[in-house]
Coordinates of C-alpha atoms and ligand atoms in Angstrom, one line a residue:
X824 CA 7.3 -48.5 -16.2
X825 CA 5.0 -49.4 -13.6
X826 CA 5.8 -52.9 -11.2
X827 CA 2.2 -52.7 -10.6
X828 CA 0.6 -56.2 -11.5
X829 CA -2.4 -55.5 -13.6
X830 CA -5.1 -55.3 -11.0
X831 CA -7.9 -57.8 -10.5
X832 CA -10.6 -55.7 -11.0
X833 CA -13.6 -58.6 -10.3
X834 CA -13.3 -59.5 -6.8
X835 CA -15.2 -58.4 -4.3
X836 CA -14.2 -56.3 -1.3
X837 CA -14.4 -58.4 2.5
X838 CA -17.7 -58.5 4.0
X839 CA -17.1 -56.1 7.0
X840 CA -16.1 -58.3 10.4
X841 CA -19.4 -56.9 11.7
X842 CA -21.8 -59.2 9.5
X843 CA -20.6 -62.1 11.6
X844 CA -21.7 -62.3 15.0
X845 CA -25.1 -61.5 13.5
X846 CA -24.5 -64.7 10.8
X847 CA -23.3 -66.8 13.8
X848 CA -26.3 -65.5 15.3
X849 CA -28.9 -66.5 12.6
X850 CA -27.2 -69.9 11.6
X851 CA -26.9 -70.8 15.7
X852 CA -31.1 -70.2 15.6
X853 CA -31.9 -71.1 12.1
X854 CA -34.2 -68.1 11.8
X855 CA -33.2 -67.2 8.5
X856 CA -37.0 -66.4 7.1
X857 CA -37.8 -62.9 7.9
X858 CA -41.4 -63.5 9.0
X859 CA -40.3 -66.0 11.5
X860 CA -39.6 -63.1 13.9
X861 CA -42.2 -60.9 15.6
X862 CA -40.4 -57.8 15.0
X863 CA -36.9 -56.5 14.2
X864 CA -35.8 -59.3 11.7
X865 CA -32.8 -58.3 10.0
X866 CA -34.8 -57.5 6.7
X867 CA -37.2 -55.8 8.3
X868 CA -34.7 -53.5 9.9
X869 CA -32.7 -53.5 6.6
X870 CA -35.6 -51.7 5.4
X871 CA -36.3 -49.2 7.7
X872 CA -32.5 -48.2 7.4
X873 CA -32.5 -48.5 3.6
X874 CA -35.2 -45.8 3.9
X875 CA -34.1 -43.9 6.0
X876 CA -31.0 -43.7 4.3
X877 CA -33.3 -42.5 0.7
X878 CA -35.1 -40.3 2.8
X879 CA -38.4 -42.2 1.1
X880 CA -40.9 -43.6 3.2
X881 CA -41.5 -47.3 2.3
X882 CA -38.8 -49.8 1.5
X883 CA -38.8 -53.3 0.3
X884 CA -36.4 -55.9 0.2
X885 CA -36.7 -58.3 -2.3
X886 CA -34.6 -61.3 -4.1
X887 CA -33.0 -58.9 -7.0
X888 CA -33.4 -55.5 -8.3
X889 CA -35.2 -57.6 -11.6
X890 CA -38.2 -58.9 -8.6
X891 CA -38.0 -55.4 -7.1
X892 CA -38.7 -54.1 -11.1
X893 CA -41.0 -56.6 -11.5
X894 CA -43.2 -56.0 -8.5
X895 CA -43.0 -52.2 -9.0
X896 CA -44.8 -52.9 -12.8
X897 CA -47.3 -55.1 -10.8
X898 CA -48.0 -53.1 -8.3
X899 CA -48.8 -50.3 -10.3
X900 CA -51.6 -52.7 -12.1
X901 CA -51.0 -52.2 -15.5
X902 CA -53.3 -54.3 -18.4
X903 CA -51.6 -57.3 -19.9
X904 CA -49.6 -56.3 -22.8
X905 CA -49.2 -52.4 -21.3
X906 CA -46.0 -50.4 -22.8
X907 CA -43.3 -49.5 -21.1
X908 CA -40.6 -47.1 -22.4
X909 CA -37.4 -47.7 -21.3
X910 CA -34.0 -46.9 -22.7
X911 CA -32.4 -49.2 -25.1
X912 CA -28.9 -49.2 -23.4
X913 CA -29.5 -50.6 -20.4
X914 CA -29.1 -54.2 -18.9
X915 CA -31.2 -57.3 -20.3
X916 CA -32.6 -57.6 -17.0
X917 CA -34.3 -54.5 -17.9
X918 CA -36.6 -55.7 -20.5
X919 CA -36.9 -59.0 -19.2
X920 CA -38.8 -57.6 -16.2
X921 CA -41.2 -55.9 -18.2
X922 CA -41.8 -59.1 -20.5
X923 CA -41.7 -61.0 -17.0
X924 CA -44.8 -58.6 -16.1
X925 CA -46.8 -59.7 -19.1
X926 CA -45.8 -56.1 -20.7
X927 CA -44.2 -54.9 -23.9
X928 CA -41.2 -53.1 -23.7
X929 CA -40.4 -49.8 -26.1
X930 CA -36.9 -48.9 -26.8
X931 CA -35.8 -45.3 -26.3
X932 CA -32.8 -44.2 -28.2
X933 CA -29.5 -43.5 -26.8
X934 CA -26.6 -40.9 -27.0
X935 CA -22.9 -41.2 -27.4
X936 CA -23.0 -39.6 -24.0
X937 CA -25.1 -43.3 -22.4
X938 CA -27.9 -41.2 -21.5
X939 CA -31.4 -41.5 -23.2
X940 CA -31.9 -39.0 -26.3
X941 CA -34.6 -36.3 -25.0
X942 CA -36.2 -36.4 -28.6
X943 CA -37.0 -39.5 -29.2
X944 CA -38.2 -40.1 -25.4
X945 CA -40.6 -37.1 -26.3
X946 CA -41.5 -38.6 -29.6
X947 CA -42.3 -42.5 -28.0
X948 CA -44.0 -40.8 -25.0
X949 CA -47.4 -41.3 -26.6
X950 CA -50.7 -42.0 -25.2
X951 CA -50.0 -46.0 -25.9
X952 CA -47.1 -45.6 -23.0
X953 CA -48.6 -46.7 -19.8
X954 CA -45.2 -46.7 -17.5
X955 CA -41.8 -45.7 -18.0
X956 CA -38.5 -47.7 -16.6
X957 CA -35.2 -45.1 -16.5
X958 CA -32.6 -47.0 -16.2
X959 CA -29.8 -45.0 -15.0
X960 CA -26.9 -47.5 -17.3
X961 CA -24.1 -47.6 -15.4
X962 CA -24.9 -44.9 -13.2
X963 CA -24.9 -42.5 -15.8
X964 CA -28.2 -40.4 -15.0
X965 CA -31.0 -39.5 -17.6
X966 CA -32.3 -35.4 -17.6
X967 CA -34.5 -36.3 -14.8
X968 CA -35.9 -33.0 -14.7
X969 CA -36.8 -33.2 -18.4
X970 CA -37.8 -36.6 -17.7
X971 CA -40.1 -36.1 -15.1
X972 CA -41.7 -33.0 -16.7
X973 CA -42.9 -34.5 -19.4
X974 CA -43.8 -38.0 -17.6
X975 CA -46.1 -35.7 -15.0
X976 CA -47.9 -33.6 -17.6
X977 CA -49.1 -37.2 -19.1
X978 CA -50.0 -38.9 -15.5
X979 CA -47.4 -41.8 -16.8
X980 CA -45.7 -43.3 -13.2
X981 CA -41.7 -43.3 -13.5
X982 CA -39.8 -46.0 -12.1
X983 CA -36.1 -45.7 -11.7
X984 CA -33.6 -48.5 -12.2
X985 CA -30.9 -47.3 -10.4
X986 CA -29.3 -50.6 -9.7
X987 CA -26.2 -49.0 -10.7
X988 CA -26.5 -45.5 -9.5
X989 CA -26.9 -45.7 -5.2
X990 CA -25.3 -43.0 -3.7
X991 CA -25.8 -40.6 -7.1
X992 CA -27.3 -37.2 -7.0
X993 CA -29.3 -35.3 -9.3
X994 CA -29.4 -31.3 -7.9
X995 CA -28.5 -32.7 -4.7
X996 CA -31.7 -35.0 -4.5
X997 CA -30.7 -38.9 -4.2
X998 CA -31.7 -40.9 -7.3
X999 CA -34.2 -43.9 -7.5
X1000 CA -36.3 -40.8 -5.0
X1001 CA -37.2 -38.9 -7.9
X1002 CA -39.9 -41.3 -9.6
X1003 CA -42.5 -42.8 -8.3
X1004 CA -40.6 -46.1 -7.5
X1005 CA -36.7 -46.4 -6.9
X1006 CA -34.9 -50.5 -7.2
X1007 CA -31.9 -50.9 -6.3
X1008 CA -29.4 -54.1 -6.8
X1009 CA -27.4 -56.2 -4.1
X1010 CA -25.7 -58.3 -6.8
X1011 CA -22.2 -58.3 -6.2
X1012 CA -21.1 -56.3 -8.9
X1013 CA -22.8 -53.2 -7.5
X1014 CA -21.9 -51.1 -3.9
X1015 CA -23.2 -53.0 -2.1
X1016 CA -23.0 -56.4 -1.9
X1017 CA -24.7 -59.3 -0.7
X1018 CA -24.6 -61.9 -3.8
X1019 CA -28.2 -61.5 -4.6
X1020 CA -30.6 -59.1 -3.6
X1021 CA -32.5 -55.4 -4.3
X1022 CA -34.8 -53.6 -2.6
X1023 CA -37.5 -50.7 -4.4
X1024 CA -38.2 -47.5 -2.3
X1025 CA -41.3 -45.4 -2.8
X1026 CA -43.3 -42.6 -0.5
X1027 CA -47.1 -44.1 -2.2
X1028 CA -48.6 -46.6 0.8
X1029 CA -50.7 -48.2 -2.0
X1030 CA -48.0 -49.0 -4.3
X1031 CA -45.8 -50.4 -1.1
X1032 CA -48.8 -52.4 0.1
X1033 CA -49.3 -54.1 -3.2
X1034 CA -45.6 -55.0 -3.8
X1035 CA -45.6 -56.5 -0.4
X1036 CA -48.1 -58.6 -0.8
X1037 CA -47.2 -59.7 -4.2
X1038 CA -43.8 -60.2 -2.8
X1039 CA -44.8 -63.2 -0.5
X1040 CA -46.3 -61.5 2.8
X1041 CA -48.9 -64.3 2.6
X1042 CA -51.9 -64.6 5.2
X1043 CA -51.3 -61.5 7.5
X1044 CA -47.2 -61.3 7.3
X1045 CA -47.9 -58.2 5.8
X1046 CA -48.1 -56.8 9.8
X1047 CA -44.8 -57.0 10.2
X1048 CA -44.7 -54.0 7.7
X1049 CA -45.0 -51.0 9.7
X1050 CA -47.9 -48.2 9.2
X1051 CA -50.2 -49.9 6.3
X1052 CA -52.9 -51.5 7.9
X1053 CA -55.5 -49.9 6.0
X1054 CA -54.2 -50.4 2.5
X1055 CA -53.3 -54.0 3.5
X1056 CA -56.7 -54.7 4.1
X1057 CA -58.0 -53.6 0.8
X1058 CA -55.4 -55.9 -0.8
X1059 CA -55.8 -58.8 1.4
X1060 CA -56.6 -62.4 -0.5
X1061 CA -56.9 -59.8 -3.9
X1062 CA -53.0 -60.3 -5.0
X1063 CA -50.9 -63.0 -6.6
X1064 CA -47.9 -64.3 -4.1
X1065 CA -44.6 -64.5 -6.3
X1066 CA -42.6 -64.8 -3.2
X1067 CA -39.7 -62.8 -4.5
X1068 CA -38.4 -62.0 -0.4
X1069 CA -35.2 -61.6 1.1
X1070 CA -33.8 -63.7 3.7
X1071 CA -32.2 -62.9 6.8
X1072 CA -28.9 -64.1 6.1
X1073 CA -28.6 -61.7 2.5
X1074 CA -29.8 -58.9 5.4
X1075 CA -27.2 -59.2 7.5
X1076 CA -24.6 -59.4 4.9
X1077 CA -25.7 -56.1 3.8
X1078 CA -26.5 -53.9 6.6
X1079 CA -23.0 -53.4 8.0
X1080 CA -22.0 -52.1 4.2
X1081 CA -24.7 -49.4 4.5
X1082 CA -22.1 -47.7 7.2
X1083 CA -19.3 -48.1 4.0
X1084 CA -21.5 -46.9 1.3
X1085 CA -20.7 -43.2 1.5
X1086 CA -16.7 -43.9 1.5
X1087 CA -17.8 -46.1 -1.4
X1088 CA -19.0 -43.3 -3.2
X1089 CA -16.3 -40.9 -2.6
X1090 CA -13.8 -43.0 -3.7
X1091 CA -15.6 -44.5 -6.6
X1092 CA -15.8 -41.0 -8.2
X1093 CA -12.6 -39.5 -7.2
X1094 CA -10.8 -42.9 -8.7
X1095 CA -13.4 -42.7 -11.9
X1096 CA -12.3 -38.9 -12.1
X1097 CA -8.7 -39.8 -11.6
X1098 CA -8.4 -42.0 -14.4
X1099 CA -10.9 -40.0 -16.9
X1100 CA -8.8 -37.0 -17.1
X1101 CA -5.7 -39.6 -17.9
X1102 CA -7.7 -41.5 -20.5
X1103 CA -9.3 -37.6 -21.9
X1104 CA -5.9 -36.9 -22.7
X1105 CA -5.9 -39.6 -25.6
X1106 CA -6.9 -38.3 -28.7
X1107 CA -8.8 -41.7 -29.4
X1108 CA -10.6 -41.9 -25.6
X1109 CA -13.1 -39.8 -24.7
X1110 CA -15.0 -40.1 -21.2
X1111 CA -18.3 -37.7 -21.4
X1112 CA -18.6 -35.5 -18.9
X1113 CA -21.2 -35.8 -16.1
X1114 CA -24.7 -33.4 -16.7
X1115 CA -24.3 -30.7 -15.0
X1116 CA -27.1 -31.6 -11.8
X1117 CA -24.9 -35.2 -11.7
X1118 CA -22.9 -36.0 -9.0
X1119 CA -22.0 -39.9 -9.7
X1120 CA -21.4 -42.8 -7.9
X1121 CA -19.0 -44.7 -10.3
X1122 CA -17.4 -48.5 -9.7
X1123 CA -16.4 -48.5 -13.5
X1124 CA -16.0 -46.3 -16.5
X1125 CA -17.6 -46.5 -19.4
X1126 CA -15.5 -44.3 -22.7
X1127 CA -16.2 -43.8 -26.6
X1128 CA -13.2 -44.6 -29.1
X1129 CA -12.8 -41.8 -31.0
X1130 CA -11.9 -42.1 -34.8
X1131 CA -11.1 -45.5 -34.8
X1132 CA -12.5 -47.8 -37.1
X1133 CA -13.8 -51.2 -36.5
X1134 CA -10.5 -53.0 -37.1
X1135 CA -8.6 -50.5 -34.7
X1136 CA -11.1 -51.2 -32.2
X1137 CA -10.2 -54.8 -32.5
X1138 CA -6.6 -54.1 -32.3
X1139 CA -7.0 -51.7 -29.5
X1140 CA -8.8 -54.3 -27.2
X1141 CA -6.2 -56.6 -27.9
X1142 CA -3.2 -54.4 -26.7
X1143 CA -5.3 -53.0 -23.8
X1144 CA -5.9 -56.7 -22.7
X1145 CA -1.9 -57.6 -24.0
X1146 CA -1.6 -55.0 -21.1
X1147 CA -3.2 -57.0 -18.6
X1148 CA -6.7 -54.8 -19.1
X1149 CA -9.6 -56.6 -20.4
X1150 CA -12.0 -54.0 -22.0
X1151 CA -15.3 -54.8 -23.2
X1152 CA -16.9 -52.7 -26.0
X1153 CA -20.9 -53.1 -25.5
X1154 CA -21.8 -53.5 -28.6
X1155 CA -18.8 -55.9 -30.0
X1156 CA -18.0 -58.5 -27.7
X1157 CA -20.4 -61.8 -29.0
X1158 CA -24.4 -62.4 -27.2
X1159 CA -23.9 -59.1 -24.8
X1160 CA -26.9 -59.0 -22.9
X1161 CA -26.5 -55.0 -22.9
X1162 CA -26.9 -55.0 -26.7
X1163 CA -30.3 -54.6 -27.5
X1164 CA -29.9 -56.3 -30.6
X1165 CA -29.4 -59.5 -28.3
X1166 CA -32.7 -59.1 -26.7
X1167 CA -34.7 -61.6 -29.0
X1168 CA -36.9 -62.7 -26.7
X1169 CA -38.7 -59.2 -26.8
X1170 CA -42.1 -59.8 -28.9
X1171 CA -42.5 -58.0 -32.5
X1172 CA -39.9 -56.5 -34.7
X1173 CA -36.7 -55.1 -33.1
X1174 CA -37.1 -51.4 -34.8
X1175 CA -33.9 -49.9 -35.6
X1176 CA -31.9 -47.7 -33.3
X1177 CA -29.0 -46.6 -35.5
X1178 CA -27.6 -43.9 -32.6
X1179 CA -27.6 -46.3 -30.0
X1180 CA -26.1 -48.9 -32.3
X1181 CA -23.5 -46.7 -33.4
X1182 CA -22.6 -45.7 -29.9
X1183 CA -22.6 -49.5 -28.5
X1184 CA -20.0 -49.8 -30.9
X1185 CA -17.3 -47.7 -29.9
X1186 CA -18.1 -47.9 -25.7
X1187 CA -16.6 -49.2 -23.8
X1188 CA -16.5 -50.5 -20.4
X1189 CA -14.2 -51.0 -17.5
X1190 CA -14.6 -51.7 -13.8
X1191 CA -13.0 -49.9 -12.0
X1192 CA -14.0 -50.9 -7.8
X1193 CA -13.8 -48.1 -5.1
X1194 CA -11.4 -50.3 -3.4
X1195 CA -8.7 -49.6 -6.4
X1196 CA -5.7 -47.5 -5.0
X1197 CA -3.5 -44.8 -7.3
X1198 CA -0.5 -46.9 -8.4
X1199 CA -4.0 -50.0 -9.8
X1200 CA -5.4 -46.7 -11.5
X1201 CA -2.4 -45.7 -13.2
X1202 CA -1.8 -49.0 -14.5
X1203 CA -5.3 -49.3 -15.6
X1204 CA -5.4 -45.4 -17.4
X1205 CA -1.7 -46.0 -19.1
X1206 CA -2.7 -49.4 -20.1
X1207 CA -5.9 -48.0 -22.3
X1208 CA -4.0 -44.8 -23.5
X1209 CA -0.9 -47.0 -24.4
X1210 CA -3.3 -49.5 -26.2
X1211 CA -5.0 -46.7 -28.2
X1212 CA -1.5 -45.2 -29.6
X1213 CA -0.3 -48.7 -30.1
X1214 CA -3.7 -49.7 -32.5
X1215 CA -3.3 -46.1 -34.1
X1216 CA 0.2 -46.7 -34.9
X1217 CA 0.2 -49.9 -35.9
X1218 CA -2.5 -48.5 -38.5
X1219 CA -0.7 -45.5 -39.7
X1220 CA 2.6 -47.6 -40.6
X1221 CA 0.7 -50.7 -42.3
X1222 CA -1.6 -47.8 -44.1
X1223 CA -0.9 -46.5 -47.6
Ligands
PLP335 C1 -27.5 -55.2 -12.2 C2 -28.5 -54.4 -12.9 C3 -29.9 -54.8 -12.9 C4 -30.3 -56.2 -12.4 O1 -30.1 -56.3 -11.0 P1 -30.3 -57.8 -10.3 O2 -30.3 -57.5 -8.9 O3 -29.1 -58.6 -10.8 O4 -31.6 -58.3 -10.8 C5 -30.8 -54.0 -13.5 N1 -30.5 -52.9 -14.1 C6 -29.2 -52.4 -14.1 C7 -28.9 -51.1 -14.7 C8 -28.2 -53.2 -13.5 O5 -26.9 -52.7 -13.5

């Protein structure tokens, strides 16, 4: 048996020591609104190294990855009431934004592998669809090729949530580059970590230009935004202000982890890795593989139960968390804002998405943070395959 205590997988890692002078710095001068500066505010030069860490050309720091969704809908100027496809696993967040941007969202189908179904994309990309929302759930990635084929030969833009997916690649390109728009999250449950905060990356000036105004570069702020004049202009006094900006302080939280992210992501997928081929080896768990142009960025890991039925499930969550491991399966544990079902305040009827509902049923999540060390993966992998042989048991002997 393991002396491993059953590892606290919900707090956060340190803030690196370097965030503080710059803190001390900002609270000692009280500049913490990043157009008080005249140049090189820390969110200004959180951009320019966000981008230049995507490769894109424009980056914009905003409040949340939901703002940073929310702009990119407004900024592409779609009509009141537009549809947006989006895939029905995904966070409520999600949907929200695109309700948020007076929009209607369209639920995509999903596979027991978490990724959108390719069919019934192809089937709801119709000439109604004015904008499409892939939300990379959990950092598992959609067939962006297949995606973006079919998205191009209909002009439809193609924003990507990758809120969860910074630091994945797709054939070696980075993804939230391969749409037209990229957002990214700062909450602290994802790599990196500043409480609250997101940021969208793009290579189009106009779509840039609008967000940034729209984001709260009232008057002439927008100056402080490198390269744009001309499409600032155009959009000058034109645009709503929903002042959805970063501050200072959430900047300089951040930028020192942008030197840890690509440890982050090594070690996020060699501990997801490590404890998928353990929990593979049950013949009731079952991790899907990555597609084959994937290379993930994990900080949990999401499995399928396999043959159990819904009163094993219920017994195996209770010996996995009897084992010190909580396990959440999507689709059963009560008002999950990942269950689409539990999205009500979405406009019409909810149609019926009996694939997606069948596979929210038997996944299941666990995080499972870079910082976690072999001995805390073990514990975690034996914990689930001992709870799965426990509820499979247990159902064989009380079974006629
Ligand atoms: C966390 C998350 C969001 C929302 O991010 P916020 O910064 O909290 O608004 C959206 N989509 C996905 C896939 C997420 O994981």
């Amino acid at each position: 048996m393991s002396q491993v205590q059953a590892p606290n997988v919900y707090d956060a890692e340190p803030i690196p020591e370097a965030a503080r002078a710059e803190i001390d710095r900002l609270l000692s001068t009280g500049d913490l609104f990043r157009y008080t500066a005249a140049q090189d505010a820390p969110v200004t030069l959180l951009e320019r190294e966000f981008a230049e860490l995507m490769g894109s050309k424009y980056a914009l720091a905003v409040s949340s990855c939901s703002a940073a969704l929310f702009l990119s809908l407004k900024a592409l100027d779609l009509p009141r009431g537009a549809k947006v496809l989006i895939p029905a696993f995904t966070f409520g967040a999600v949907p929200s934004a695109i309700v948020h941007a007076d929009c209607q969202p369209v639920l995509v189908e999903c596979g027991s592998n978490f990724r959108m179904d390719l069919e019934d994309f192809e089937a709801k990309l119709t000439d109604e669809i004015s904008a499409i929302i892939i939300s990379h759930m959990r950092g598992h990635t959609s067939d962006m090729d297949a995606i973006m084929q079919l998205a191009e030969a209909r002009g439809i833009p193609v924003i990507e949530d990758a809120a969860h997916s910074l630091g994945t690649l797709w054939s070696g390109r980075k993804i939230g580059t391969i749409g037209s728009i990229g957002c990214f999250s700062f909450q602290s449950y994802k790599l990196l970590n500043a409480g609250e905060g997101g940021v969208m990356i793009t290579d189009d000036a106009e779509i840039v230009a609008r967000a940034v105004i729209m984001s709260g570069a009232y008057e002439h702020n927008w100056k402080k935004h490198d390269g744009l004049q001309a499409a600032f202009e155009r959009w000058q006094n034109k645009l709503p202000l929903y002042n959805l900006r970063l501050q200072n302080l959430s900047a300089a939280v951040i930028r020192p982890q942008l030197d840890e992210l690509a440890q982050r992501v090594t070690s996020g997928r060699s501990n997801h890795d490590y404890v998928a081929e353990t929990l593979n080896s049950s013949p009731w768990l079952d991790v899907p593989p990555p597609l084959a142009q994937e290379l993930r960025a994990p900080d949990s890991i999401q499995f399928n139960l396999v043959g159990m039925s819904d009163m094993e499930v219920t017994a195996f969550t209770r010996h996995a968390e009897a084992a010190g491991v909580k396990v959440q399966v999507f689709g059963k544990s009560t008002d999950n804002a990942r269950a689409f079902w539990n999205w009500q305040f979405i406009e019409g009827e909810m149609p019926d998405l009996p694939q997606t509902r069948a596979m929210l049923m038997r996944a299941c999540d666990v995080r499972l943070p870079a910082r976690l060390k072999t001995p805390e993966l073990d514990f975690i992998a034996d914990a689930l395959t001992g709870a799965a042989s426990e509820a499979m048991a247990e159902q064989r002997a009380y079974g006629t």
